[in-house]
Coordinates of C-alpha atoms in Angstrom, one line a residue:
Chain A
M1 CA 24.5 -1.8 50.5
D2 CA 27.2 0.5 49.4
L3 CA 29.8 -1.1 47.2
K4 CA 30.8 2.1 45.5
I5 CA 34.5 2.5 45.5
R6 CA 36.4 5.7 46.0
K7 CA 37.4 7.2 42.7
Q8 CA 40.9 6.1 41.9
K9 CA 43.4 8.0 40.0
Q10 CA 45.4 6.1 37.5
P11 CA 48.6 8.0 36.8
H12 CA 50.2 5.0 35.0
T13 CA 47.9 5.4 32.0
E14 CA 49.9 8.4 31.0
T15 CA 53.2 6.6 30.9
P16 CA 54.4 5.3 27.5
A17 CA 53.1 1.9 26.4
K18 CA 56.5 0.3 26.4
S19 CA 57.1 0.6 30.2
R20 CA 53.5 -0.2 31.1
G21 CA 54.1 -4.0 31.5
S22 CA 57.2 -3.6 33.7
D23 CA 55.4 -0.9 35.7
F24 CA 52.5 -3.4 36.3
I25 CA 54.9 -6.0 37.6
R26 CA 56.7 -3.5 39.8
R27 CA 53.4 -2.5 41.3
L28 CA 52.4 -6.1 41.8
K29 CA 55.7 -6.8 43.6
Q30 CA 55.2 -3.8 45.8
Q31 CA 51.8 -4.9 46.9
K32 CA 52.4 -8.6 47.0
L33 CA 51.5 -8.9 50.7
L34 CA 48.2 -7.1 50.1
Q35 CA 47.6 -9.3 47.1
L36 CA 48.2 -12.4 49.3
M37 CA 45.8 -11.1 51.9
A38 CA 43.1 -10.4 49.3
L39 CA 43.6 -13.7 47.4
S40 CA 43.3 -15.8 50.6
G41 CA 39.8 -14.5 50.9
M42 CA 39.1 -15.2 47.2
V43 CA 40.3 -18.8 47.7
W44 CA 37.9 -19.2 50.6
L45 CA 35.1 -17.9 48.4
L46 CA 36.0 -20.2 45.6
I47 CA 35.9 -23.3 47.9
F48 CA 32.9 -22.5 50.0
H49 CA 30.7 -20.6 47.6
Y50 CA 31.7 -21.3 44.0
I51 CA 32.3 -25.0 44.3
P52 CA 28.8 -25.5 45.7
M53 CA 27.4 -23.3 42.9
Y54 CA 29.1 -25.7 40.4
G55 CA 27.5 -28.5 42.4
I56 CA 24.1 -27.3 41.3
I57 CA 24.6 -29.2 38.0
I58 CA 23.8 -32.4 39.8
S59 CA 20.2 -31.3 39.7
F60 CA 20.4 -32.1 35.9
K61 CA 22.2 -35.4 36.6
E62 CA 21.7 -38.7 38.3
F63 CA 24.2 -38.3 41.1
N64 CA 25.0 -40.8 43.8
I65 CA 27.8 -41.4 46.3
V66 CA 29.8 -43.9 44.2
R67 CA 30.4 -41.6 41.2
S68 CA 31.9 -38.1 41.0
I69 CA 29.8 -35.2 39.9
A70 CA 31.5 -35.2 36.5
Q71 CA 30.9 -38.9 35.9
A72 CA 27.2 -38.8 36.8
P73 CA 25.0 -39.2 33.7
W74 CA 22.8 -36.3 32.5
V75 CA 19.1 -36.7 33.0
G76 CA 17.9 -33.3 31.8
L77 CA 14.8 -32.0 33.6
E78 CA 13.8 -35.3 35.1
H79 CA 14.1 -34.2 38.7
F80 CA 12.2 -31.0 38.1
R81 CA 9.4 -32.9 36.6
A82 CA 9.4 -35.3 39.5
F83 CA 9.1 -32.4 41.9
F84 CA 6.2 -30.9 40.1
E85 CA 4.4 -34.3 40.2
D86 CA 5.3 -34.9 43.8
D87 CA 2.3 -35.4 46.2
S88 CA 4.0 -33.2 48.8
L89 CA 4.4 -30.2 46.4
P90 CA 0.9 -28.6 47.1
Y91 CA 1.2 -28.5 50.9
V92 CA 4.9 -27.7 50.9
I93 CA 4.3 -24.7 48.7
K94 CA 1.2 -23.7 50.6
N95 CA 3.1 -23.8 53.9
T96 CA 6.0 -21.8 52.6
L97 CA 4.0 -19.1 51.0
G98 CA 1.3 -19.0 53.7
M99 CA 3.6 -18.6 56.6
S100 CA 5.8 -16.1 54.7
L101 CA 2.9 -14.0 53.6
L102 CA 1.4 -13.9 57.1
K103 CA 4.8 -12.9 58.5
L104 CA 5.0 -10.1 55.9
I105 CA 1.5 -8.8 56.5
I106 CA 1.6 -9.0 60.3
G107 CA 5.3 -9.1 61.1
F108 CA 6.5 -6.3 58.8
P109 CA 4.4 -3.3 60.0
L110 CA 4.7 -4.1 63.7
P111 CA 8.3 -3.1 64.2
I112 CA 7.6 0.2 62.3
L113 CA 4.7 0.9 64.7
F114 CA 6.8 -0.1 67.7
A115 CA 9.5 2.3 66.6
L116 CA 7.0 5.1 66.0
F117 CA 5.5 4.7 69.5
L118 CA 8.8 4.1 71.2
N119 CA 9.9 7.4 69.7
E120 CA 7.0 9.2 71.4
L121 CA 8.1 8.2 74.9
R122 CA 9.1 11.3 76.8
S123 CA 11.6 9.8 79.2
I124 CA 14.9 8.9 77.6
R125 CA 15.7 6.5 80.3
F126 CA 12.5 4.6 80.0
K127 CA 12.9 4.5 76.2
K128 CA 16.4 3.0 76.6
A129 CA 15.2 0.4 79.1
V130 CA 12.4 -0.7 76.8
Q131 CA 14.8 -0.9 73.9
T132 CA 17.3 -3.0 75.9
I133 CA 14.6 -5.4 77.0
S134 CA 13.0 -5.7 73.5
Y135 CA 16.3 -6.6 71.8
L136 CA 17.1 -9.4 74.2
P137 CA 15.0 -12.3 72.7
H138 CA 16.9 -11.8 69.4
F139 CA 20.0 -13.2 71.0
L140 CA 18.3 -16.4 72.2
S141 CA 18.6 -19.4 70.0
W142 CA 15.6 -21.0 68.4
V143 CA 16.4 -24.1 70.3
I144 CA 15.9 -22.2 73.6
L145 CA 12.7 -20.7 72.3
G146 CA 11.6 -24.1 71.1
G147 CA 12.2 -25.3 74.7
I148 CA 10.1 -22.5 76.1
L149 CA 7.3 -23.2 73.6
T150 CA 7.2 -26.9 74.1
T151 CA 7.0 -26.2 77.9
W152 CA 4.3 -23.6 77.6
L153 CA 2.2 -25.3 74.9
A154 CA 2.3 -28.8 76.5
D155 CA -1.0 -30.4 77.8
V156 CA 0.0 -29.4 81.3
G157 CA 1.6 -26.1 80.2
I158 CA 0.8 -22.6 81.3
I159 CA -1.2 -21.7 78.2
N160 CA -3.7 -24.6 78.7
K161 CA -3.9 -23.8 82.4
L162 CA -4.7 -20.2 81.6
L163 CA -7.3 -21.0 79.0
L164 CA -8.9 -23.7 81.1
A165 CA -9.1 -21.2 84.1
I166 CA -10.9 -18.6 82.1
G167 CA -13.1 -21.2 80.5
A168 CA -12.0 -20.6 76.9
I169 CA -11.4 -24.3 76.4
N170 CA -12.9 -27.4 78.1
E171 CA -9.9 -29.7 77.8
P172 CA -6.2 -29.2 77.2
I173 CA -5.0 -29.0 73.6
S174 CA -1.6 -30.4 72.4
Y175 CA -0.8 -27.3 70.3
L176 CA 2.3 -28.6 68.7
A177 CA 0.7 -31.9 67.8
E178 CA -2.2 -30.2 66.0
P179 CA -1.5 -29.0 62.5
G180 CA -4.1 -26.3 62.8
Y181 CA -2.1 -24.2 65.3
F182 CA 1.3 -24.5 63.7
W183 CA 1.2 -21.3 61.6
A184 CA 0.0 -19.2 64.5
I185 CA 2.8 -20.5 66.7
V186 CA 5.4 -19.7 64.1
I187 CA 4.2 -16.2 63.4
S188 CA 3.7 -15.2 67.0
S189 CA 7.0 -16.6 68.2
D190 CA 8.8 -14.9 65.4
I191 CA 7.2 -11.6 66.4
W192 CA 8.1 -12.2 70.0
K193 CA 11.7 -12.8 69.1
E194 CA 12.3 -10.1 66.5
L195 CA 10.0 -7.2 67.2
G196 CA 12.5 -5.1 69.1
W197 CA 15.5 -6.0 67.0
S198 CA 13.7 -5.2 63.7
A199 CA 12.8 -1.8 65.1
I200 CA 16.4 -0.7 65.6
I201 CA 16.9 0.3 62.0
Y202 CA 13.6 2.4 61.9
L203 CA 14.6 4.1 65.2
A204 CA 17.9 5.1 63.7
A205 CA 16.1 6.5 60.6
I206 CA 13.7 8.4 62.9
T207 CA 16.6 9.9 64.8
S208 CA 18.0 11.4 61.7
V209 CA 14.9 13.3 60.9
S210 CA 15.5 17.0 61.3
P211 CA 13.9 18.5 64.5
E212 CA 13.2 21.7 62.5
L213 CA 10.5 19.8 60.6
Y214 CA 8.7 19.0 63.9
E215 CA 9.1 22.5 65.2
A216 CA 7.6 24.0 62.1
A217 CA 4.7 21.5 62.2
T218 CA 4.1 22.4 65.9
I219 CA 3.9 26.1 65.0
D220 CA 1.4 25.2 62.3
G221 CA -0.6 23.5 65.0
A222 CA 0.0 19.9 64.1
G223 CA -0.9 17.3 66.7
R224 CA 1.1 14.3 67.7
F225 CA -0.5 11.8 65.4
Q226 CA -0.4 14.3 62.5
K227 CA 3.4 14.7 63.0
M228 CA 3.8 10.9 63.2
F229 CA 1.9 10.3 60.0
Y230 CA 2.8 13.4 57.9
I231 CA 6.5 13.8 59.0
T232 CA 8.0 10.8 60.6
L233 CA 6.5 8.1 58.3
P234 CA 7.2 9.9 55.0
M235 CA 10.8 10.7 56.2
I236 CA 11.6 7.0 56.9
K237 CA 9.9 5.8 53.7
G238 CA 13.2 5.0 52.0
T239 CA 14.2 2.7 54.8
I240 CA 10.9 1.0 54.8
T241 CA 11.1 0.4 51.1
I242 CA 14.5 -1.2 51.2
L243 CA 13.5 -3.5 54.0
F244 CA 10.3 -4.3 52.1
I245 CA 12.2 -5.3 49.0
L246 CA 14.4 -7.6 51.1
A247 CA 11.3 -9.1 52.8
V248 CA 9.5 -9.8 49.6
S249 CA 12.6 -11.4 48.0
G250 CA 12.9 -13.6 51.1
I251 CA 9.4 -14.8 50.9
L252 CA 10.5 -18.3 49.9
N253 CA 13.1 -18.4 52.7
S254 CA 11.3 -19.8 55.6
N255 CA 13.0 -19.4 58.9
F256 CA 14.7 -22.8 58.8
D257 CA 16.1 -22.8 62.3
Q258 CA 12.7 -22.0 63.8
I259 CA 10.6 -24.4 61.8
F260 CA 13.2 -27.3 62.1
V261 CA 12.9 -27.0 65.9
L262 CA 9.1 -26.8 66.1
K263 CA 8.1 -29.3 63.3
N264 CA 7.3 -32.9 64.1
Q265 CA 5.6 -35.8 62.4
L266 CA 2.2 -34.9 63.8
N267 CA 2.2 -31.3 62.5
E268 CA 4.0 -32.2 59.3
I269 CA 1.1 -31.4 57.0
S270 CA 1.2 -27.7 58.0
S271 CA 4.9 -27.4 59.0
N272 CA 6.9 -28.8 56.1
V273 CA 8.3 -25.9 54.0
I274 CA 10.6 -26.0 50.9
D275 CA 13.7 -25.7 53.1
T276 CA 12.8 -28.5 55.4
Y277 CA 11.6 -30.6 52.5
V278 CA 15.0 -30.2 50.9
Y279 CA 16.7 -31.4 54.1
Q280 CA 14.2 -34.3 54.4
V281 CA 14.7 -35.7 50.9
G282 CA 18.3 -34.6 50.5
I283 CA 20.0 -35.5 53.7
S284 CA 17.6 -38.0 55.4
Q285 CA 16.8 -39.9 52.2
S286 CA 20.1 -39.1 50.3
R287 CA 18.2 -38.1 47.1
Y288 CA 20.9 -35.5 46.4
S289 CA 20.0 -34.7 42.8
Y290 CA 16.3 -34.4 43.4
A291 CA 16.8 -32.2 46.5
T292 CA 19.2 -29.9 44.7
A293 CA 16.7 -29.5 41.9
V294 CA 14.1 -28.4 44.5
G295 CA 16.5 -26.0 46.0
L296 CA 17.3 -24.5 42.6
V297 CA 13.7 -23.9 41.7
K298 CA 13.4 -22.0 45.0
S299 CA 16.5 -19.9 44.4
V300 CA 15.4 -19.0 40.8
I301 CA 11.9 -17.9 41.9
A302 CA 13.4 -16.0 44.9
F303 CA 15.8 -14.1 42.6
M304 CA 12.9 -13.2 40.3
L305 CA 10.9 -11.9 43.2
L306 CA 13.8 -9.7 44.3
L307 CA 14.1 -8.2 40.8
G308 CA 10.3 -7.8 40.6
A309 CA 10.0 -6.0 44.0
N310 CA 13.0 -3.9 43.2
S311 CA 11.6 -2.6 39.9
I312 CA 8.1 -2.0 41.2
T313 CA 9.3 0.1 44.1
K314 CA 11.7 1.9 41.8
R315 CA 8.8 3.0 39.6
M316 CA 6.5 3.8 42.6
N317 CA 8.7 5.9 44.7
N318 CA 12.2 6.0 43.2
T319 CA 13.8 3.9 45.9
S320 CA 15.5 0.7 45.1
L321 CA 18.2 -1.7 46.2
F322 CA 20.2 -1.6 43.0
Chain B
M1 CA 8.3 26.5 74.0
R2 CA 4.8 25.1 74.6
L3 CA 5.9 21.6 73.8
H4 CA 8.2 21.3 76.7
H5 CA 5.7 22.5 79.3
R6 CA 2.9 20.2 78.1
S7 CA 1.9 17.8 80.9
T8 CA 1.9 14.0 80.4
G9 CA -1.4 13.4 78.6
L10 CA -3.7 10.5 78.0
F11 CA -1.7 9.4 75.0
D12 CA 1.5 9.3 77.0
W13 CA 0.0 7.2 79.7
A14 CA -1.5 4.7 77.2
N15 CA 1.8 4.5 75.4
I16 CA 3.7 3.9 78.6
I17 CA 1.3 1.1 79.6
V18 CA 1.5 -0.6 76.2
M19 CA 5.3 -0.5 76.4
L20 CA 5.2 -1.9 79.9
I21 CA 3.0 -4.8 78.6
I22 CA 5.4 -5.5 75.8
C23 CA 8.3 -5.5 78.2
F24 CA 6.4 -7.9 80.5
L25 CA 5.5 -10.2 77.6
T26 CA 9.2 -10.2 76.5
I27 CA 10.7 -10.9 80.0
Y28 CA 8.1 -13.2 81.5
P29 CA 8.7 -16.4 79.4
I30 CA 12.5 -16.1 80.3
W31 CA 11.7 -15.5 83.9
Y32 CA 9.3 -18.5 84.0
V33 CA 12.1 -20.8 82.8
L34 CA 14.5 -19.3 85.3
I35 CA 12.3 -19.8 88.4
N36 CA 11.2 -23.3 87.4
S37 CA 14.8 -24.3 86.9
F38 CA 15.5 -23.3 90.5
N39 CA 12.5 -25.2 91.8
E40 CA 12.6 -28.9 92.9
G41 CA 11.6 -30.9 89.8
T42 CA 9.1 -33.2 91.4
D43 CA 7.4 -30.3 93.1
A44 CA 7.3 -28.3 89.8
M45 CA 5.3 -31.1 88.3
R46 CA 2.3 -30.0 90.4
G47 CA 2.5 -26.7 88.4
G48 CA 1.5 -23.3 89.6
I49 CA 4.9 -21.8 89.8
Y50 CA 4.5 -18.4 88.2
W51 CA 6.4 -15.7 90.1
Y52 CA 9.2 -17.3 92.2
P53 CA 10.4 -20.8 93.1
R54 CA 8.1 -22.6 95.5
V55 CA 10.7 -25.1 96.8
F56 CA 14.1 -23.7 96.1
S57 CA 16.6 -26.2 94.9
L58 CA 20.0 -26.3 93.2
E59 CA 19.7 -30.0 92.4
N60 CA 18.7 -29.5 88.7
Y61 CA 21.9 -27.5 88.2
M62 CA 23.9 -30.1 90.1
A63 CA 22.5 -32.8 87.8
V64 CA 23.4 -30.7 84.8
F65 CA 27.0 -30.0 86.0
A66 CA 27.4 -33.6 87.0
N67 CA 26.5 -34.8 83.5
D68 CA 29.7 -35.5 81.5
G69 CA 28.0 -35.5 78.1
L70 CA 26.4 -32.2 78.7
M71 CA 29.6 -30.6 80.1
K72 CA 31.5 -31.9 77.1
A73 CA 28.9 -30.3 74.8
F74 CA 29.3 -27.0 76.7
G75 CA 33.0 -27.2 76.2
I76 CA 32.6 -27.8 72.5
T77 CA 30.4 -24.7 72.3
V78 CA 32.9 -22.5 74.2
A79 CA 35.7 -23.8 72.0
K80 CA 33.9 -23.2 68.7
T81 CA 32.7 -19.8 69.8
V82 CA 36.1 -18.6 70.9
L83 CA 38.1 -20.1 68.1
G84 CA 35.5 -19.6 65.4
T85 CA 34.9 -15.9 66.3
S86 CA 38.6 -15.0 66.6
L87 CA 39.4 -16.6 63.2
H88 CA 36.3 -15.1 61.5
V89 CA 37.0 -11.6 62.7
F90 CA 40.7 -11.7 62.0
F91 CA 40.4 -13.3 58.5
T92 CA 37.5 -11.3 57.3
A93 CA 39.1 -8.0 58.5
M94 CA 42.4 -8.9 56.9
V95 CA 40.8 -9.5 53.5
A96 CA 38.6 -6.4 54.0
Y97 CA 41.7 -4.3 54.7
A98 CA 43.5 -5.6 51.5
V99 CA 40.6 -4.8 49.2
S100 CA 39.9 -1.5 50.9
R101 CA 43.3 -0.2 49.8
K102 CA 42.7 1.6 46.5
E103 CA 46.1 0.8 44.9
V104 CA 45.4 -2.9 45.0
I105 CA 45.3 -4.3 41.4
G106 CA 42.2 -6.2 40.6
R107 CA 40.2 -5.0 43.6
K108 CA 37.1 -4.4 41.5
V109 CA 37.2 -8.0 40.4
Y110 CA 37.6 -9.2 43.9
L111 CA 34.6 -7.2 45.1
L112 CA 32.6 -8.5 42.2
I113 CA 33.5 -12.1 43.1
G114 CA 32.3 -11.4 46.6
T115 CA 29.1 -9.5 45.7
I116 CA 27.9 -12.4 43.5
T117 CA 28.0 -14.7 46.6
L118 CA 25.5 -12.3 48.3
F119 CA 22.9 -13.1 45.7
F120 CA 23.6 -16.7 44.6
S121 CA 24.5 -19.8 46.6
G122 CA 24.7 -23.5 45.9
G123 CA 22.1 -24.4 48.5
L124 CA 22.0 -27.0 51.2
I125 CA 22.8 -30.2 49.3
P126 CA 25.9 -29.0 47.3
Q127 CA 27.2 -27.4 50.5
Y128 CA 26.8 -30.7 52.3
L129 CA 28.5 -32.6 49.5
L130 CA 31.4 -30.2 49.6
I131 CA 31.8 -30.5 53.4
R132 CA 31.8 -34.3 52.9
D133 CA 34.4 -34.2 50.1
L134 CA 36.6 -32.0 52.2
G135 CA 36.6 -34.6 54.9
L136 CA 35.1 -32.2 57.4
L137 CA 32.2 -34.5 58.4
D138 CA 32.4 -35.5 62.1
T139 CA 35.3 -33.2 62.8
F140 CA 35.5 -30.1 65.0
W141 CA 36.7 -28.0 62.1
V142 CA 33.3 -28.2 60.4
Y143 CA 32.3 -25.4 62.9
I144 CA 35.3 -23.3 62.0
F145 CA 36.3 -23.3 58.4
P146 CA 32.9 -22.9 56.6
A147 CA 32.1 -19.9 58.9
M148 CA 35.6 -18.3 58.7
F149 CA 34.7 -15.6 56.3
S150 CA 31.6 -13.5 55.3
F151 CA 31.5 -11.1 52.4
F152 CA 28.7 -9.2 54.2
D153 CA 30.9 -8.6 57.2
L154 CA 33.7 -7.6 54.8
I155 CA 31.6 -4.8 53.6
I156 CA 31.0 -3.6 57.1
F157 CA 34.8 -3.7 57.9
M158 CA 35.6 -2.0 54.6
T159 CA 33.2 0.8 55.3
F160 CA 34.9 1.4 58.6
F161 CA 38.5 1.1 57.3
R162 CA 37.8 3.8 54.6
E163 CA 37.2 6.4 57.4
I164 CA 40.7 5.8 58.9
P165 CA 43.0 8.7 58.0
Y166 CA 45.8 7.5 55.6
G167 CA 48.4 9.3 57.7
L168 CA 48.4 6.5 60.3
E169 CA 49.4 4.0 57.7
E170 CA 51.9 6.3 56.1
A171 CA 53.7 6.9 59.4
A172 CA 54.0 3.1 60.0
K173 CA 55.3 2.7 56.4
I174 CA 58.0 5.2 57.0
D175 CA 59.0 3.2 60.0
G176 CA 59.5 0.3 57.7
A177 CA 56.4 -1.8 58.6
N178 CA 55.0 -4.0 55.9
D179 CA 51.3 -4.1 54.9
F180 CA 50.5 -7.1 57.1
S181 CA 52.0 -5.6 60.2
I182 CA 50.3 -2.3 59.4
F183 CA 47.0 -4.2 59.5
V184 CA 47.8 -6.0 62.7
R185 CA 49.4 -3.1 64.6
V186 CA 47.7 0.0 63.2
I187 CA 44.4 -0.8 61.7
I188 CA 43.0 -3.4 64.2
P189 CA 43.7 -1.3 67.3
V190 CA 41.9 1.8 65.9
S191 CA 38.9 -0.4 64.6
M192 CA 37.8 -1.8 68.0
P193 CA 34.1 -0.7 67.6
V194 CA 33.6 -2.6 64.4
V195 CA 35.7 -5.5 65.6
A196 CA 33.5 -5.8 68.7
T197 CA 30.4 -5.6 66.6
I198 CA 31.3 -8.3 64.2
A199 CA 32.7 -10.4 67.0
L200 CA 29.4 -10.1 68.9
F201 CA 27.3 -11.0 65.8
H202 CA 29.5 -14.0 64.9
G203 CA 29.9 -15.0 68.5
V204 CA 26.1 -15.2 68.9
Y205 CA 25.9 -17.1 65.7
Q206 CA 28.5 -19.6 66.8
W207 CA 27.0 -20.0 70.3
N208 CA 23.4 -20.4 69.0
D209 CA 24.0 -22.5 65.9
Y210 CA 22.6 -26.0 66.4
F211 CA 22.1 -27.1 62.8
S212 CA 25.8 -27.7 61.9
G213 CA 25.8 -30.2 64.7
V214 CA 22.7 -31.9 63.4
I215 CA 23.7 -32.1 59.8
Y216 CA 27.4 -32.6 59.9
I217 CA 28.1 -34.4 63.2
N218 CA 27.2 -38.0 64.2
D219 CA 29.8 -38.3 67.0
P220 CA 27.9 -37.3 70.2
S221 CA 31.2 -36.1 71.8
L222 CA 31.5 -33.4 69.2
Q223 CA 28.0 -31.9 69.4
P224 CA 27.7 -28.4 70.9
I225 CA 25.2 -27.7 73.7
Q226 CA 22.6 -26.3 71.3
T227 CA 22.5 -29.5 69.3
Y228 CA 22.3 -31.4 72.5
L229 CA 19.3 -29.3 73.6
Y230 CA 17.8 -29.6 70.2
R231 CA 17.7 -33.3 70.5
I232 CA 16.0 -33.0 73.9
V233 CA 13.5 -30.4 72.7
A234 CA 12.6 -31.6 69.2
L235 CA 12.7 -35.3 69.7
S236 CA 10.9 -34.7 73.1
G237 CA 13.1 -37.7 74.1
S238 CA 12.2 -38.1 77.7
N239 CA 14.1 -41.4 77.8
Q240 CA 17.2 -39.7 76.6
I241 CA 17.0 -37.1 79.3
A242 CA 16.2 -39.6 82.0
S243 CA 19.3 -41.6 81.1
A244 CA 21.3 -38.4 81.2
V245 CA 20.4 -37.8 84.8
P246 CA 23.0 -39.3 87.2
S247 CA 21.4 -41.6 89.8
V248 CA 22.6 -39.7 92.9
V249 CA 20.1 -36.9 92.4
T250 CA 17.1 -38.5 90.7
K251 CA 14.9 -38.2 93.8
T252 CA 13.7 -34.7 93.1
V253 CA 15.0 -34.1 89.5
T254 CA 12.7 -34.6 86.5
S255 CA 13.5 -34.6 82.8
Q256 CA 11.5 -31.4 82.6
S257 CA 13.5 -29.6 85.3
I258 CA 16.8 -30.8 83.8
K259 CA 15.7 -29.4 80.4
L260 CA 15.0 -26.0 81.9
A261 CA 18.3 -25.9 83.8
T262 CA 20.1 -26.9 80.7
M263 CA 18.4 -24.1 78.8
V264 CA 19.5 -21.6 81.4
V265 CA 23.1 -22.8 81.3
A266 CA 23.0 -22.6 77.5
T267 CA 21.7 -19.0 77.5
L268 CA 23.4 -17.4 80.5
P269 CA 26.7 -16.5 78.8
I270 CA 24.8 -14.6 76.1
V271 CA 22.6 -12.7 78.5
F272 CA 25.7 -12.0 80.6
V273 CA 27.7 -10.3 77.9
Y274 CA 24.7 -8.7 76.3
P275 CA 24.5 -5.4 78.3
F276 CA 28.2 -4.7 77.9
L277 CA 28.1 -5.1 74.1
Q278 CA 24.9 -3.4 73.5
K279 CA 26.4 0.0 72.8
Y280 CA 28.7 -1.6 70.2
F281 CA 26.1 -3.5 68.3
V282 CA 23.7 -0.6 67.9
K283 CA 26.5 1.5 66.5
G284 CA 27.9 -1.3 64.3
F285 CA 24.4 -2.2 63.0
M286 CA 24.2 1.4 61.7
I287 CA 27.6 1.2 59.9
G288 CA 26.4 -2.0 58.2
S289 CA 22.8 -1.2 57.3
L290 CA 22.3 2.5 56.9
K291 CA 24.6 2.8 53.9
E292 CA 21.9 2.2 51.4

């Protein structure tokens, strides 16, 4: 992200100190419309971002509906202790980390491979067509995909029919009711939905690689795979690194929309992740303080992961987010 | 050059076949829903419809369109998408324009205030409590105001605005236009690619978002179509769907066939605008993400 600002000249610093104050007011008056436009955005941020940030203090208090946040009594780290002693903690953590790590190991390299091989297609029209088709699922909502999955994975669904027909199973399986299949369903449906979309950024990076490099390599007798692995891949290393840092820092962020649709009481033991747990105890059971404490633990660890991944990649190959 | 004359080799054929398989796997689940939604519901229960409808029927769709609750939900979705997207684009672009002007006093502070929100947030519960305290629970505005602005989108707008030659603004200024009308009459018209990109992204978000309707809305007449579908899909409430089917057409319609037809209705607008907007989002995606 580029937040660098164009260098600004500050001619007023050279004016005598006496007139500086009135100069400032004059400038402010001149740009009062611009200031109003900017401040309206700041007011929105204050309400919708900074007030909830202040609201985090309820995780150190005993908050309930009848009292305001300021009136609620302090309880220190009570809620954090309760979370670490909670019976759900082990499987909630296991599901969160398990699914995220698998997504990272399987789901992260696939779009890179897809982009590399897509780039090798000779026909531009075919390449465009494949791209267009592969982006499409990204625009479907998880509810729609949930509808497809519940249809396909049902007892009488197409997956059971197919597996019965080839003799891989003897009787139909209710995949979404069996905890054992949940992770696989989540990972594969995520890949189905995002493979093409995630490849866009790599394709763009590949396009910006200088053709001269490939020409030189061709003259030196390099083959297709050699060019792929010794030119293309190293040239897009920076992009890969940035996206990897973001992926690592997001490891505690499960895809809430996805899991919330697919999870049910029968697969709870392998589907409940930190985010859905926060919803469950916070909204369904109205334990606001406790749920906020759980959310805070998650955000703190996620931020440390971001810093960690950033400093490691910085040291390893001099690429970093900040 | 040798490269250009080389014939299509084994690798190329293998690559083409793999790509065709990926395309098939991507399209087929969508196709499956489509053909089954156009098949008679009772006949579809026998299964075996894989490539085209066996007993073609429009009754599933007639049942969907005859259902008042569902049509109301569809209307809510259209309203929140149109209004929410227009406001989001206009408001975010307006703030972005103001902080992109280098003479604005305090712009570094404004940008810092925004950047912090990219990394820290209050989380689900404090957000919920805020919405409750603002009195937005069970109102239509809960779809609009909390999604009216995004600092991430502001960065994309700002990146684009910086490339606009200052001469355009200067000419308008000489004509006596103020900063707000410069933004509306000069900046917006020359920024259509980025406006279209953000509108597409936010429009898709508004159209597909079901969770706001789950967490903030109890009144069924205010739920958008995605929330309506969520309840059908996640709660696998066959009773709920059965009661949603008007009695006139129940002979051949099943809860499953209704579900599929509803899914198609809820997706069609997106699939329809998608090819037209594709050129914009690829371009806009680059503006936003390749700036690292």
